[in-house]
C-alpha positions as CSV (number, residue, x, y, z in Angstrom):
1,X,-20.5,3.2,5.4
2,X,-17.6,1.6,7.7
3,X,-14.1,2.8,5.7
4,X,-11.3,-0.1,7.2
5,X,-7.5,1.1,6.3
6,X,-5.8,-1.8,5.6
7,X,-1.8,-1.2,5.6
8,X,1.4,-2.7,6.4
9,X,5.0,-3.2,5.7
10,X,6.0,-4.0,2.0
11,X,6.5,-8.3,2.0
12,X,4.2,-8.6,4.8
13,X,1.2,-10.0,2.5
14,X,-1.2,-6.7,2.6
15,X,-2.6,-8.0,-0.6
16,X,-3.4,-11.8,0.9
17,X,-5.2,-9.8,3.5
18,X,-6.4,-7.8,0.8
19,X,-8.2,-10.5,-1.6
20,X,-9.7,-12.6,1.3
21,X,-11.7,-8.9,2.0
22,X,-12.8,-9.1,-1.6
23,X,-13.6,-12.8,-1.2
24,X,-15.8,-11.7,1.4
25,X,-17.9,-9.1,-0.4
26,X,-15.6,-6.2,1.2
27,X,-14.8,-3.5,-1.1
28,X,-11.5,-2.3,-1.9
29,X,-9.2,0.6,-2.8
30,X,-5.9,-0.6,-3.7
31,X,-3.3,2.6,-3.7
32,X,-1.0,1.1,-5.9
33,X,-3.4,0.5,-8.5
34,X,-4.7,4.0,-8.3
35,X,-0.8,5.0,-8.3
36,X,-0.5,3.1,-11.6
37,X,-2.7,4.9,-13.3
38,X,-1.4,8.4,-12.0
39,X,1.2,8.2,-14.6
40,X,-1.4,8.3,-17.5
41,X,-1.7,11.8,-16.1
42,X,1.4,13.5,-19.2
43,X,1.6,16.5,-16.5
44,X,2.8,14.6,-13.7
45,X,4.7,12.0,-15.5
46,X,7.1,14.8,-17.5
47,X,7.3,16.2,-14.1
48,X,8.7,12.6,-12.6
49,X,11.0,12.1,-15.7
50,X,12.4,16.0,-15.3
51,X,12.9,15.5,-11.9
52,X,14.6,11.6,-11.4
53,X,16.1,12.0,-15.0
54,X,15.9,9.9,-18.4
55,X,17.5,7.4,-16.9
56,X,13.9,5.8,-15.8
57,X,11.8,6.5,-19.0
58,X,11.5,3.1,-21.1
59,X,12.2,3.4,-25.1
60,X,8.7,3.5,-25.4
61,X,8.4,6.8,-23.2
62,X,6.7,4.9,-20.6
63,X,8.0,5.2,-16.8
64,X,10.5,2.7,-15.9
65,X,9.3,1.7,-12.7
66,X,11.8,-0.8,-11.5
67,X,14.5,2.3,-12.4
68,X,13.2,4.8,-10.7
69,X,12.2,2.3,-7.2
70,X,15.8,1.8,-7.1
71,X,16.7,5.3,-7.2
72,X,13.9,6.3,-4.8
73,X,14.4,3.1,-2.2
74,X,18.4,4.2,-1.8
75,X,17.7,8.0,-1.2
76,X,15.0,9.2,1.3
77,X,15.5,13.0,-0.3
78,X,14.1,11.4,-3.5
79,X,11.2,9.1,-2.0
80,X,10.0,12.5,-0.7
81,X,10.4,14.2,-3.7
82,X,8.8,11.1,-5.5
83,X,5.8,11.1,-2.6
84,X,5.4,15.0,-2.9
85,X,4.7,15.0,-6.6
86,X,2.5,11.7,-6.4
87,X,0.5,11.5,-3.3
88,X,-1.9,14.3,-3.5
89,X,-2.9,12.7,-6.9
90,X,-3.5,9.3,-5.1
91,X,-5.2,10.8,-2.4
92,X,-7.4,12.5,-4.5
93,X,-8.3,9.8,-6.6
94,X,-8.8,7.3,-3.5
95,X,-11.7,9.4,-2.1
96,X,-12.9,9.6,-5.2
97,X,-13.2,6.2,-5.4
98,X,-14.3,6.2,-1.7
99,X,-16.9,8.9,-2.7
100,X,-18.6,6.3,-5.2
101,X,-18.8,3.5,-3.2
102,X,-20.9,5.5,-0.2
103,X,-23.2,6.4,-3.0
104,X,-23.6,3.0,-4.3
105,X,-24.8,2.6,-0.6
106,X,-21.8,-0.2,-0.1
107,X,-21.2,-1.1,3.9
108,X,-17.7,-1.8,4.3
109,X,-14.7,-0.2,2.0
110,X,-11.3,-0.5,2.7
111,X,-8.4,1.7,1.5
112,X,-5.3,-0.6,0.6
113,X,-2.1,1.3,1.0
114,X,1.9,0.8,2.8
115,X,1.8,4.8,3.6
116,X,-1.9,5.0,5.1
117,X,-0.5,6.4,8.1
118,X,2.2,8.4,7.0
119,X,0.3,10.2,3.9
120,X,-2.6,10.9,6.7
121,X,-5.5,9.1,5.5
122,X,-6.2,8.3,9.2
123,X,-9.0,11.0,9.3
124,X,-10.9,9.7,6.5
125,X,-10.7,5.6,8.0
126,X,-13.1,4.4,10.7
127,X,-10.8,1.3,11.7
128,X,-7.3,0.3,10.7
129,X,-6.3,-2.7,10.5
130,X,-2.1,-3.9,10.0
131,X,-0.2,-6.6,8.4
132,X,2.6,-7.7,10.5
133,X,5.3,-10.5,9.9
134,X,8.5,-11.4,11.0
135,X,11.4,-9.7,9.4
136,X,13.3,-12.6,8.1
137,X,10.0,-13.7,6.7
138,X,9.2,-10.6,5.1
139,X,12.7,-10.0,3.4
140,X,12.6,-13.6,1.4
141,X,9.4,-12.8,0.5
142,X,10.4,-9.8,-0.7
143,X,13.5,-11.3,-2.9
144,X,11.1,-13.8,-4.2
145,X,8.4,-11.3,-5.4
146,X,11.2,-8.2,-6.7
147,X,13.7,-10.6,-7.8
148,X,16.0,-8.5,-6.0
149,X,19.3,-8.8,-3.5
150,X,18.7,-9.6,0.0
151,X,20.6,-5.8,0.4
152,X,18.0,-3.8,-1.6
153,X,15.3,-5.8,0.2
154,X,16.2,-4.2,3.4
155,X,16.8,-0.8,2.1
156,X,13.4,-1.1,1.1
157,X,12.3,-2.2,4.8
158,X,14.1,1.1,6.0
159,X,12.4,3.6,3.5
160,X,9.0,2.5,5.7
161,X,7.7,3.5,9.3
162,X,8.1,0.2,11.8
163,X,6.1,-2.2,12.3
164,X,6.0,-1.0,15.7
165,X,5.3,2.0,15.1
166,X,2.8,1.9,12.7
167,X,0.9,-0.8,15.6
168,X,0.5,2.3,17.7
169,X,-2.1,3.9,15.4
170,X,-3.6,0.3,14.5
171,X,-7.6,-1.0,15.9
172,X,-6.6,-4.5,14.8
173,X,-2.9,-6.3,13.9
174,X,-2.9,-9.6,11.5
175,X,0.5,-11.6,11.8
176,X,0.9,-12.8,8.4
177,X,4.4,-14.7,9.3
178,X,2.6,-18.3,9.5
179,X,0.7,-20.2,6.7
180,X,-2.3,-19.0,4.8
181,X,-4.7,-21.0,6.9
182,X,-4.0,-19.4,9.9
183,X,-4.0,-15.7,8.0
184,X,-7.5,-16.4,6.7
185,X,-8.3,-17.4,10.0
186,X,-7.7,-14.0,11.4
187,X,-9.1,-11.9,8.7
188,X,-12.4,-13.4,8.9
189,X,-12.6,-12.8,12.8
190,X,-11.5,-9.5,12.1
191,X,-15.1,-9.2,9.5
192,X,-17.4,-10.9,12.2
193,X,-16.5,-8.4,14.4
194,X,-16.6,-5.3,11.5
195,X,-20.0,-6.7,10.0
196,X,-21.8,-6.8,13.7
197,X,-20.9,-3.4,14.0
């Protein structure tokens, strides 16, 4: 089984990349999902409410997520301390899911995630493959997803690796900074290629 990490900056359009894969019969692992459902874990969600404060619990007692990303996204001390108490979780469950796909006897996976490289999933990929775009490009798209100031979508740039230097580590780079068309264009080169190997 060929395991593809498929990762790039937040805004840059990961996911577009992400659901022409699963168009194409490609599985996939999608971190954040995965992440989303770490915090049904009671353990580790007391843990990220003692640690960031009750300031990002909802009324409900459910994790405030929008609260606590604007904590995390202003202070890299916190984003580690957020990563340190959620990643190994992730990671776990991500091979998991890897794990059942390879005995389902499925040919290509990929592992969706921003932090591929710098949580070190590298040794468990066979190819990686990165999202790129333009910075102005990525920044309204990040506004018009988050609904947030042009300020807080820049801090959330700088909480991530480069572009640049995440290219260094990358088998294949997709520009996403033109229209659709063109992005579909590139992905399904990009699975010629993967499925003749």
């Amino acid at each position: 089984m060929l395991v593809l990490g498929l990762t790039g900056n937040i805004g840059c359009g990961k996911s577009s990349v992400s659901t022409i894969f699963m168009n194409h019969g490609i599985e996939i692992v999608d971190a954040d999902i995965v992440a989303r459902h770490i915090f049904e874990d009671l353990d580790l969600l007391n843990k990220v409410f003692s640690t960031f404060g009750e300031t990002i619990k909802n009324e409900d007692g459910s994790l405030n997520r929008k609260a606590l990303g604007n904590i995390v996204f202003n202070d890299d001390e916190k984003l580690i301390a957020l990563n340190n108490l959620t990643h190994p979780k992730i990671k776990e469950n991500i091979l998991k899911k890897i794990e059942e796909y390879k005995t389902q006897g499925k040919k290509i996976v990929a592992i969706d995630a921003a932090l591929l490289i710098e949580d070190n999933y590298l040794p468990y990929i066979d190819k990686l493959i990165l999202v790129t775009c333009k910075k102005d490009i990525q920044i309204k798209r990040i506004i018009a997803r988050d609904n947030c100031t042009e300020k807080e979508a820049i801090s959330r740039i700088n909480s991530q690796m480069s572009q640049e230097d995440k290219a260094k580590f990358a088998d294949y780079i997709i520009d996403n900074s033109g229209p659709f068309e063109n992005l579909e264009q590139q992905v399904l080169e990009i699975i010629s290629v993967l499925q003749g190997e």
